[in-house]
């Protein structure tokens, strides 16, 4: 029988050590947290986390190894009017998971309950978090550190970039290995590209509605595990894990003099609205992780059903941990923040929000290339020049400001007759030279979110 020791409150997530694994989870309103361990047959063992430091629950599991599958069950009140929706019948994904096993498929067991807690156990339907060994031979890898004034960014989707490339081996097309293939590296160098900005490679899920239509979320903005690499883009070439294949791609791009910038989603999660899958933040501590209205309902300023509330010390620390992980362990060179205005909400938008200030002060992150998409669909939706250090600010100029709940409706974005269009100027700058407004995209009234 496994027995947990108190362990440490930091860092968040499952941290592999020489003699075991430390587990740490933030929940301000929980009454009890269980660590759920799964073997290869899917059998579950539940262990109560014995340590609590402030609002962080933690425990150390001696002799645990990389590859251990786990999740959480969190106990507390179910009081929707107060924004509390604890339901220990539901297995929850670790927000700091470095890898997931299994896909999130549409399943009635994933509902948490609307006015009362749903009693169906969800363990069989929820992907399992996995303990990861981050060891990787980086050799003499070093960041290209191209000055902003000399930076040329190529935005690309890992799958789409090489999916039909005739000179890349078929088994590698549409994968991290294909991205780093010599043919692609030579092509990017020939174009004069100095940085590649990848659409989300964070582990994402297909929205339930899309699954029912036989579609999938191609773009990847419905993020399920912000700290885990998307496994569907891995070729498994040379038996590499998805994480190590991604790291190998970054290493090869650096050797070619090309920086890697990640398009990251920290404004909402794949849980969507209250009708969506109850799989992580909502069950861990809905009132702490999401922006809510006075009646306890979601304040959906993203148009995706929920909006992450990154203002408390613990949620800010979690965000920084995730970003530092991509830099320290995966050697990425920068980030493009999707709907970055949400990250500055307190709940009103503030250019000196706690999260922005923390990023500016961080020794690791302040030295990265940081690009902000400066809008969301709430009040003061379009905010040019989000933060002095979150620049140059990259924008898709002109997005409508009223949205349906993610991909639970016909399209991701809907138009609003009550909101003025954004100004006809562009906030994109490259180094010291502003880009002309003609380089910006026109206002969008409908943005498809699905592909077959």
Short mmCIF file of C-alpha atoms in Angstrom, two decimals:
data_model
loop_
_atom_site.label_atom_id
_atom_site.label_comp_id
_atom_site.label_asym_id
_atom_site.label_seq_id
_atom_site.Cartn_x
_atom_site.Cartn_y
_atom_site.Cartn_z
CA UNK A 1 0.00 0.00 0.00
CA UNK A 2 1.38 3.40 -1.01
CA UNK A 3 1.54 6.06 1.70
CA UNK A 4 1.95 9.77 1.12
CA UNK A 5 4.33 11.99 3.03
CA UNK A 6 3.59 15.74 3.44
CA UNK A 7 5.97 16.81 0.67
CA UNK A 8 6.38 20.41 -0.53
CA UNK A 9 3.98 23.07 -1.81
CA UNK A 10 6.23 24.11 -4.69
CA UNK A 11 6.58 23.65 -7.57
CA UNK A 12 3.03 22.98 -8.78
CA UNK A 13 2.22 19.70 -10.48
CA UNK A 14 3.98 16.35 -10.31
CA UNK A 15 7.73 16.78 -9.84
CA UNK A 16 9.94 13.75 -10.39
CA UNK A 17 12.72 13.41 -7.83
CA UNK A 18 15.36 10.74 -7.32
CA UNK A 19 13.35 9.00 -4.60
CA UNK A 20 9.77 9.66 -5.65
CA UNK A 21 7.31 12.28 -6.91
CA UNK A 22 6.02 15.43 -5.23
CA UNK A 23 2.43 16.46 -6.02
CA UNK A 24 1.09 19.98 -5.49
CA UNK A 25 -2.30 21.55 -6.32
CA UNK A 26 -3.87 24.95 -5.62
CA UNK A 27 -7.45 25.12 -4.31
CA UNK A 28 -8.53 27.87 -1.93
CA UNK A 29 -12.02 26.52 -1.15
CA UNK A 30 -11.44 22.76 -1.06
CA UNK A 31 -12.02 20.74 2.08
CA UNK A 32 -10.03 17.69 1.01
CA UNK A 33 -7.97 16.61 -2.01
CA UNK A 34 -7.35 13.03 -3.09
CA UNK A 35 -4.50 11.95 -5.34
CA UNK A 36 -5.79 9.17 -7.59
CA UNK A 37 -3.20 6.70 -8.91
CA UNK A 38 -3.93 4.45 -11.89
CA UNK A 39 -2.12 1.31 -13.00
CA UNK A 40 -1.91 -0.02 -16.55
CA UNK A 41 -5.20 -1.87 -16.14
CA UNK A 42 -6.98 1.32 -15.07
CA UNK A 43 -7.42 0.33 -11.43
CA UNK A 44 -7.58 3.34 -9.14
CA UNK A 45 -6.02 3.94 -5.73
CA UNK A 46 -6.97 7.07 -3.79
CA UNK A 47 -4.66 8.79 -1.33
CA UNK A 48 -5.52 11.96 0.62
CA UNK A 49 -2.94 14.71 0.20
CA UNK A 50 -1.62 15.17 3.75
CA UNK A 51 0.02 18.57 3.40
CA UNK A 52 -1.52 22.01 3.12
CA UNK A 53 0.45 25.26 2.94
CA UNK A 54 -1.89 28.21 2.64
CA UNK A 55 -4.20 27.27 -0.23
CA UNK A 56 -1.84 24.70 -1.76
CA UNK A 57 -2.39 20.99 -1.13
CA UNK A 58 0.60 18.68 -1.45
CA UNK A 59 2.09 15.25 -0.82
CA UNK A 60 5.18 13.19 -1.66
CA UNK A 61 4.89 9.63 -2.98
CA UNK A 62 8.08 7.65 -2.28
CA UNK A 63 9.42 5.38 -5.04
CA UNK A 64 6.99 6.73 -7.65
CA UNK A 65 8.44 6.77 -11.17
CA UNK A 66 8.05 8.55 -14.48
CA UNK A 67 5.05 7.18 -16.32
CA UNK A 68 2.81 7.09 -13.24
CA UNK A 69 -0.77 7.93 -14.25
CA UNK A 70 -2.75 10.10 -11.86
CA UNK A 71 -5.56 12.59 -11.37
CA UNK A 72 -7.34 14.35 -8.51
CA UNK A 73 -10.69 14.27 -6.76
CA UNK A 74 -11.48 17.45 -4.83
CA UNK A 75 -14.02 17.71 -2.01
CA UNK A 76 -15.95 20.82 -0.99
CA UNK A 77 -19.36 22.51 -1.18
CA UNK A 78 -21.58 22.48 -4.26
CA UNK A 79 -23.09 25.96 -4.11
CA UNK A 80 -23.49 27.31 -7.67
CA UNK A 81 -24.77 30.73 -6.53
CA UNK A 82 -21.44 31.23 -4.76
CA UNK A 83 -19.51 29.83 -7.71
CA UNK A 84 -18.55 26.62 -5.88
CA UNK A 85 -18.99 23.37 -7.82
CA UNK A 86 -16.97 20.69 -6.06
CA UNK A 87 -17.86 17.13 -7.05
CA UNK A 88 -15.56 14.27 -5.94
CA UNK A 89 -17.35 11.89 -8.31
CA UNK A 90 -15.34 13.56 -11.06
CA UNK A 91 -11.71 12.80 -11.81
CA UNK A 92 -9.75 15.98 -12.54
CA UNK A 93 -6.74 16.66 -14.74
CA UNK A 94 -3.76 18.32 -13.08
CA UNK A 95 -3.51 21.90 -14.49
CA UNK A 96 0.28 21.44 -14.37
CA UNK A 97 0.35 18.02 -16.04
CA UNK A 98 3.35 17.62 -18.37
CA UNK A 99 1.65 14.88 -20.36
CA UNK A 100 -1.77 13.28 -20.76
CA UNK A 101 -2.74 9.74 -21.69
CA UNK A 102 -6.02 9.22 -23.50
CA UNK A 103 -8.34 11.46 -25.50
CA UNK A 104 -11.21 13.56 -24.23
CA UNK A 105 -14.26 12.15 -26.01
CA UNK A 106 -17.82 13.40 -25.65
CA UNK A 107 -19.31 11.46 -22.76
CA UNK A 108 -22.30 12.00 -20.44
CA UNK A 109 -20.06 11.13 -17.47
CA UNK A 110 -18.15 14.38 -17.96
CA UNK A 111 -20.95 16.67 -16.79
CA UNK A 112 -20.45 18.06 -13.29
CA UNK A 113 -24.06 18.99 -12.70
CA UNK A 114 -25.85 22.31 -13.15
CA UNK A 115 -28.08 22.88 -10.10
CA UNK A 116 -27.01 19.72 -8.26
CA UNK A 117 -23.86 17.57 -8.48
CA UNK A 118 -23.95 14.83 -11.09
CA UNK A 119 -23.45 11.41 -9.46
CA UNK A 120 -21.84 9.52 -12.36
CA UNK A 121 -18.17 8.69 -11.81
CA UNK A 122 -16.07 10.11 -14.63
CA UNK A 123 -12.72 8.31 -14.23
CA UNK A 124 -13.17 6.06 -17.27
CA UNK A 125 -13.80 9.08 -19.51
CA UNK A 126 -11.06 11.47 -18.35
CA UNK A 127 -7.49 11.46 -19.77
CA UNK A 128 -4.93 10.64 -17.10
CA UNK A 129 -2.17 13.02 -16.12
CA UNK A 130 1.27 11.41 -16.44
CA UNK A 131 4.48 11.96 -14.46
CA UNK A 132 7.25 12.96 -16.90
CA UNK A 133 11.03 12.66 -16.89
CA UNK A 134 12.27 15.89 -18.47
CA UNK A 135 15.82 14.65 -19.15
CA UNK A 136 16.99 15.50 -22.70
CA UNK A 137 20.39 15.87 -24.36
CA UNK A 138 20.46 19.50 -25.46
CA UNK A 139 24.18 19.39 -26.28
CA UNK A 140 25.40 22.92 -27.02
CA UNK A 141 21.95 24.32 -27.83
CA UNK A 142 21.72 28.07 -27.40
CA UNK A 143 18.98 30.61 -28.24
CA UNK A 144 19.61 32.50 -31.50
CA UNK A 145 18.65 35.73 -29.66
CA UNK A 146 17.83 37.64 -32.84
CA UNK A 147 17.28 41.36 -32.15
CA UNK A 148 13.70 42.55 -32.63
CA UNK A 149 14.83 44.94 -35.36
CA UNK A 150 16.08 41.96 -37.41
CA UNK A 151 13.26 39.54 -36.59
CA UNK A 152 11.17 38.00 -39.37
CA UNK A 153 8.38 35.76 -38.04
CA UNK A 154 6.75 32.91 -39.96
CA UNK A 155 3.46 31.80 -38.37
CA UNK A 156 2.69 28.12 -38.90
CA UNK A 157 0.56 25.19 -37.80
CA UNK A 158 2.63 22.10 -37.04
CA UNK A 159 0.17 19.80 -38.81
CA UNK A 160 -0.56 21.99 -41.81
CA UNK A 161 2.97 23.19 -42.51
CA UNK A 162 4.29 19.87 -43.81
CA UNK A 163 1.19 17.68 -44.16
CA UNK A 164 1.39 17.56 -47.96
CA UNK A 165 5.06 18.36 -48.51
CA UNK A 166 6.31 15.95 -51.22
CA UNK A 167 9.97 16.15 -50.18
CA UNK A 168 9.39 15.20 -46.56
CA UNK A 169 8.94 11.48 -45.76
CA UNK A 170 5.27 10.59 -45.49
CA UNK A 171 5.66 9.27 -41.94
CA UNK A 172 7.00 12.65 -40.78
CA UNK A 173 4.56 14.98 -42.49
CA UNK A 174 2.44 17.08 -40.16
CA UNK A 175 4.62 16.33 -37.12
CA UNK A 176 7.30 17.90 -34.95
CA UNK A 177 9.85 15.78 -36.81
CA UNK A 178 8.54 17.13 -40.12
CA UNK A 179 8.85 20.69 -38.83
CA UNK A 180 12.53 20.07 -38.11
CA UNK A 181 13.29 18.14 -41.33
CA UNK A 182 16.30 19.56 -43.26
CA UNK A 183 14.05 20.36 -46.24
CA UNK A 184 11.86 22.60 -44.08
CA UNK A 185 14.80 24.21 -42.32
CA UNK A 186 16.41 25.05 -45.65
CA UNK A 187 13.14 26.51 -46.91
CA UNK A 188 12.75 28.78 -43.88
CA UNK A 189 16.35 29.91 -44.17
CA UNK A 190 15.86 30.61 -47.87
CA UNK A 191 12.93 32.89 -47.01
CA UNK A 192 15.03 34.78 -44.48
CA UNK A 193 12.86 33.69 -41.57
CA UNK A 194 14.45 34.21 -38.15
CA UNK A 195 11.62 32.90 -35.95
CA UNK A 196 8.76 30.47 -36.38
CA UNK A 197 5.60 31.16 -34.40
CA UNK A 198 3.70 27.92 -33.84
CA UNK A 199 -0.05 27.84 -33.41
CA UNK A 200 -0.87 26.10 -30.11
CA UNK A 201 1.16 22.98 -29.33
CA UNK A 202 -0.32 22.85 -25.83
CA UNK A 203 -2.41 19.69 -25.42
CA UNK A 204 -5.89 20.55 -26.68
CA UNK A 205 -9.28 18.85 -26.98
CA UNK A 206 -12.02 18.73 -29.60
CA UNK A 207 -15.17 20.44 -28.36
CA UNK A 208 -18.13 18.09 -27.72
CA UNK A 209 -20.27 19.80 -30.34
CA UNK A 210 -17.61 19.29 -33.00
CA UNK A 211 -17.28 15.63 -32.09
CA UNK A 212 -21.02 15.15 -32.52
CA UNK A 213 -20.71 16.65 -36.00
CA UNK A 214 -17.80 14.39 -36.88
CA UNK A 215 -15.40 17.35 -36.88
CA UNK A 216 -12.23 18.25 -35.00
CA UNK A 217 -10.62 21.43 -33.71
CA UNK A 218 -7.79 21.91 -36.17
CA UNK A 219 -6.43 25.15 -34.76
CA UNK A 220 -5.75 23.96 -31.20
CA UNK A 221 -7.02 26.90 -29.16
CA UNK A 222 -9.24 24.71 -26.96
CA UNK A 223 -6.45 23.91 -24.51
CA UNK A 224 -6.82 21.02 -22.08
CA UNK A 225 -3.35 20.93 -20.48
CA UNK A 226 -1.36 24.18 -20.84
CA UNK A 227 1.95 22.63 -19.74
CA UNK A 228 1.73 19.48 -21.89
CA UNK A 229 2.82 19.15 -25.51
CA UNK A 230 0.16 18.07 -28.02
CA UNK A 231 0.80 14.37 -28.59
CA UNK A 232 -1.16 14.19 -31.86
CA UNK A 233 1.63 16.07 -33.64
CA UNK A 234 4.22 13.44 -32.76
CA UNK A 235 5.45 10.96 -35.37
CA UNK A 236 7.00 8.67 -32.71
CA UNK A 237 10.00 8.53 -35.06
CA UNK A 238 12.95 6.80 -33.38
CA UNK A 239 10.58 5.94 -30.51
CA UNK A 240 10.75 9.45 -29.12
CA UNK A 241 7.99 10.66 -26.83
CA UNK A 242 5.94 13.60 -28.06
CA UNK A 243 7.78 15.85 -25.60
CA UNK A 244 11.23 14.76 -26.72
CA UNK A 245 10.27 14.97 -30.40
CA UNK A 246 9.19 18.56 -29.80
CA UNK A 247 12.45 19.31 -27.98
CA UNK A 248 14.42 17.78 -30.85
CA UNK A 249 12.56 20.07 -33.27
CA UNK A 250 13.43 23.14 -31.18
CA UNK A 251 17.06 22.06 -31.07
CA UNK A 252 17.20 21.61 -34.86
CA UNK A 253 15.54 24.99 -35.48
CA UNK A 254 18.04 26.68 -33.19
CA UNK A 255 20.90 25.05 -35.05
CA UNK A 256 19.45 26.61 -38.20
CA UNK A 257 19.40 30.02 -36.51
CA UNK A 258 15.61 30.06 -36.11
CA UNK A 259 13.87 31.01 -32.88
CA UNK A 260 10.70 29.24 -31.68
CA UNK A 261 7.76 31.30 -30.44
CA UNK A 262 4.67 29.54 -29.08
CA UNK A 263 1.12 30.77 -29.46
CA UNK A 264 -0.20 30.06 -25.94
CA UNK A 265 -3.72 30.04 -24.52
CA UNK A 266 -4.08 31.18 -20.91
CA UNK A 267 -7.35 33.06 -21.32
CA UNK A 268 -9.79 30.12 -21.18
CA UNK A 269 -9.83 26.33 -20.90
CA UNK A 270 -11.38 23.35 -22.65
CA UNK A 271 -14.04 23.09 -19.93
CA UNK A 272 -16.08 25.65 -21.91
CA UNK A 273 -19.23 26.79 -20.06
CA UNK A 274 -21.07 25.11 -17.18
CA UNK A 275 -22.56 22.61 -19.64
CA UNK A 276 -19.09 21.65 -20.85
CA UNK A 277 -16.78 18.88 -19.66
CA UNK A 278 -16.09 19.00 -15.91
CA UNK A 279 -12.46 17.88 -16.02
CA UNK A 280 -10.07 20.26 -14.26
CA UNK A 281 -10.23 23.87 -13.02
CA UNK A 282 -14.00 23.91 -12.46
CA UNK A 283 -13.81 20.97 -10.09
CA UNK A 284 -10.55 22.05 -8.44
CA UNK A 285 -11.89 25.46 -7.43
CA UNK A 286 -14.29 27.13 -9.83
CA UNK A 287 -14.43 30.40 -7.88
CA UNK A 288 -10.65 30.80 -7.79
CA UNK A 289 -9.77 29.75 -11.33
CA UNK A 290 -12.53 31.44 -13.36
CA UNK A 291 -14.00 34.94 -13.59
CA UNK A 292 -17.58 34.75 -12.32
CA UNK A 293 -20.54 37.09 -12.12
CA UNK A 294 -22.28 37.93 -8.84
CA UNK A 295 -24.75 35.06 -9.35
CA UNK A 296 -21.90 32.53 -9.67
CA UNK A 297 -22.19 32.12 -13.45
CA UNK A 298 -19.23 32.43 -15.82
CA UNK A 299 -18.17 35.91 -16.88
CA UNK A 300 -17.47 34.82 -20.44
CA UNK A 301 -15.24 37.61 -21.76
CA UNK A 302 -13.48 35.19 -24.11
CA UNK A 303 -16.47 33.86 -26.03
CA UNK A 304 -15.31 30.34 -25.23
CA UNK A 305 -17.53 29.68 -22.22
CA UNK A 306 -15.12 30.68 -19.44
CA UNK A 307 -12.27 33.06 -18.65
CA UNK A 308 -9.30 32.17 -16.46
CA UNK A 309 -8.90 34.38 -13.40
CA UNK A 310 -5.16 34.93 -13.10
CA UNK A 311 -4.95 37.53 -10.33
CA UNK A 312 -4.26 35.63 -7.10
CA UNK A 313 -0.71 34.84 -6.00
CA UNK A 314 -1.20 31.12 -6.62
CA UNK A 315 -2.75 31.40 -10.08
CA UNK A 316 -0.08 33.89 -11.12
CA UNK A 317 2.63 31.55 -9.81
CA UNK A 318 1.01 28.69 -11.75
CA UNK A 319 1.04 30.72 -14.98
CA UNK A 320 4.68 31.67 -14.51
CA UNK A 321 5.55 28.03 -13.76
CA UNK A 322 3.93 26.94 -17.03
CA UNK A 323 5.70 29.59 -19.08
CA UNK A 324 9.06 28.94 -17.43
CA UNK A 325 8.64 25.24 -18.11
CA UNK A 326 8.38 25.87 -21.86
CA UNK A 327 11.49 28.07 -21.71
CA UNK A 328 13.67 26.07 -19.34
CA UNK A 329 12.76 22.52 -20.33
CA UNK A 330 11.78 23.04 -23.99
CA UNK A 331 14.10 25.97 -24.81
CA UNK A 332 11.45 28.06 -26.59
CA UNK A 333 12.35 31.69 -27.22
CA UNK A 334 9.08 33.51 -26.70
CA UNK A 335 5.30 33.54 -26.60
CA UNK A 336 2.35 35.02 -28.42
CA UNK A 337 -0.48 35.38 -25.89
CA UNK A 338 -3.93 34.61 -27.27
CA UNK A 339 -6.55 37.16 -26.12
CA UNK A 340 -3.93 38.77 -23.91
CA UNK A 341 -6.35 41.42 -22.68
CA UNK A 342 -7.94 38.72 -20.51
CA UNK A 343 -4.59 38.28 -18.77
CA UNK A 344 -4.74 41.92 -17.72
CA UNK A 345 -8.23 41.80 -16.23
CA UNK A 346 -8.60 42.51 -12.51
CA UNK A 347 -11.57 42.24 -13.57
CA UNK A 348 -11.33 45.55 -15.45
CA UNK A 349 -8.37 45.76 -17.79
CA UNK A 350 -5.18 47.12 -16.22
CA UNK A 351 -1.87 47.51 -18.07
CA UNK A 352 -0.15 46.95 -14.72
CA UNK A 353 -2.14 43.88 -13.73
CA UNK A 354 -0.49 41.49 -11.26
CA UNK A 355 0.26 38.94 -13.99
CA UNK A 356 1.80 41.49 -16.36
CA UNK A 357 3.91 42.87 -13.51
CA UNK A 358 5.06 39.37 -12.56
CA UNK A 359 6.12 38.58 -16.13
CA UNK A 360 8.01 41.87 -16.37
CA UNK A 361 9.86 41.11 -13.13
CA UNK A 362 10.66 37.47 -13.95
CA UNK A 363 14.33 36.82 -14.76
CA UNK A 364 13.48 34.10 -17.28
CA UNK A 365 10.39 35.46 -19.01
CA UNK A 366 11.33 39.13 -19.24
CA UNK A 367 14.15 38.15 -21.60
CA UNK A 368 11.86 36.30 -24.01
CA UNK A 369 10.11 37.64 -27.08
CA UNK A 370 6.59 38.44 -25.89
CA UNK A 371 3.74 39.21 -28.28
CA UNK A 372 0.25 40.20 -27.12
CA UNK A 373 -3.05 39.86 -28.95
CA UNK A 374 -4.73 42.97 -27.51
CA UNK A 375 -8.46 42.30 -27.30
CA UNK A 376 -11.23 40.20 -25.82
CA UNK A 377 -15.02 40.56 -25.90
CA UNK A 378 -15.57 42.28 -22.57
CA UNK A 379 -15.68 46.00 -21.74
CA UNK A 380 -12.65 47.90 -23.06
CA UNK A 381 -12.14 44.96 -25.39
CA UNK A 382 -9.57 46.56 -27.65
CA UNK A 383 -6.60 47.82 -25.66
CA UNK A 384 -3.68 48.87 -27.76
CA UNK A 385 -0.25 48.67 -26.15
CA UNK A 386 -1.23 46.14 -23.48
CA UNK A 387 1.89 46.49 -21.37
CA UNK A 388 5.22 48.26 -21.90
CA UNK A 389 7.13 44.98 -21.72
CA UNK A 390 4.59 42.87 -23.61
CA UNK A 391 5.71 44.32 -26.89
CA UNK A 392 6.04 44.53 -29.80
CA UNK A 393 2.33 43.88 -29.63
CA UNK A 394 0.99 41.64 -32.38
CA UNK A 395 -2.63 42.02 -33.28
CA UNK A 396 -5.22 40.74 -35.63
CA UNK A 397 -6.78 44.14 -36.07
CA UNK A 398 -10.49 44.24 -35.62
CA UNK A 399 -12.30 41.37 -33.99
CA UNK A 400 -15.94 41.48 -33.10
CA UNK A 401 -16.77 41.71 -29.44
CA UNK A 402 -19.82 39.55 -28.87
CA UNK A 403 -19.43 35.83 -28.95
CA UNK A 404 -21.28 32.60 -28.54
CA UNK A 405 -20.02 30.05 -26.06
CA UNK A 406 -17.01 28.69 -27.86
CA UNK A 407 -17.81 25.98 -30.34
CA UNK A 408 -21.07 25.14 -28.60
CA UNK A 409 -22.82 27.35 -31.13
CA UNK A 410 -22.60 27.80 -34.89
CA UNK A 411 -19.28 29.61 -35.03
CA UNK A 412 -16.68 30.86 -32.64
CA UNK A 413 -17.35 34.56 -33.05
CA UNK A 414 -20.56 36.42 -33.72
CA UNK A 415 -21.05 40.06 -34.61
CA UNK A 416 -22.49 42.61 -32.25
CA UNK A 417 -24.45 45.67 -33.44
CA UNK A 418 -23.87 47.37 -30.08
CA UNK A 419 -20.08 47.51 -30.19
CA UNK A 420 -18.07 49.97 -32.20
CA UNK A 421 -15.44 48.50 -34.52
CA UNK A 422 -11.81 48.88 -33.46
CA UNK A 423 -9.84 51.87 -34.73
CA UNK A 424 -8.42 51.66 -38.26
CA UNK A 425 -4.87 51.62 -36.98
CA UNK A 426 -2.56 48.72 -36.33
CA UNK A 427 -0.68 48.04 -33.11
CA UNK A 428 1.79 45.65 -34.68
CA UNK A 429 5.36 46.85 -34.48
CA UNK A 430 8.58 45.14 -35.47
CA UNK A 431 11.50 46.63 -33.66
CA UNK A 432 11.34 50.41 -33.95
CA UNK A 433 9.44 50.42 -37.23
CA UNK A 434 5.60 50.35 -37.12
CA UNK A 435 3.99 48.16 -39.73
CA UNK A 436 1.45 49.97 -41.93
CA UNK A 437 -2.21 49.49 -41.17
CA UNK A 438 -2.62 47.84 -44.55
CA UNK A 439 -0.83 44.78 -43.20
CA UNK A 440 -3.61 44.17 -40.68
CA UNK A 441 -6.52 41.87 -41.23
CA UNK A 442 -9.97 43.42 -41.67
CA UNK A 443 -12.59 43.09 -38.92
CA UNK A 444 -13.98 39.58 -38.59
CA UNK A 445 -17.66 38.83 -38.29
CA UNK A 446 -17.44 35.05 -38.35
CA UNK A 447 -14.47 32.81 -37.72
CA UNK A 448 -14.93 29.08 -38.41
CA UNK A 449 -13.64 26.89 -35.62
CA UNK A 450 -13.91 23.45 -37.12
CA UNK A 451 -12.42 21.34 -39.83
CA UNK A 452 -13.18 17.83 -40.89
#
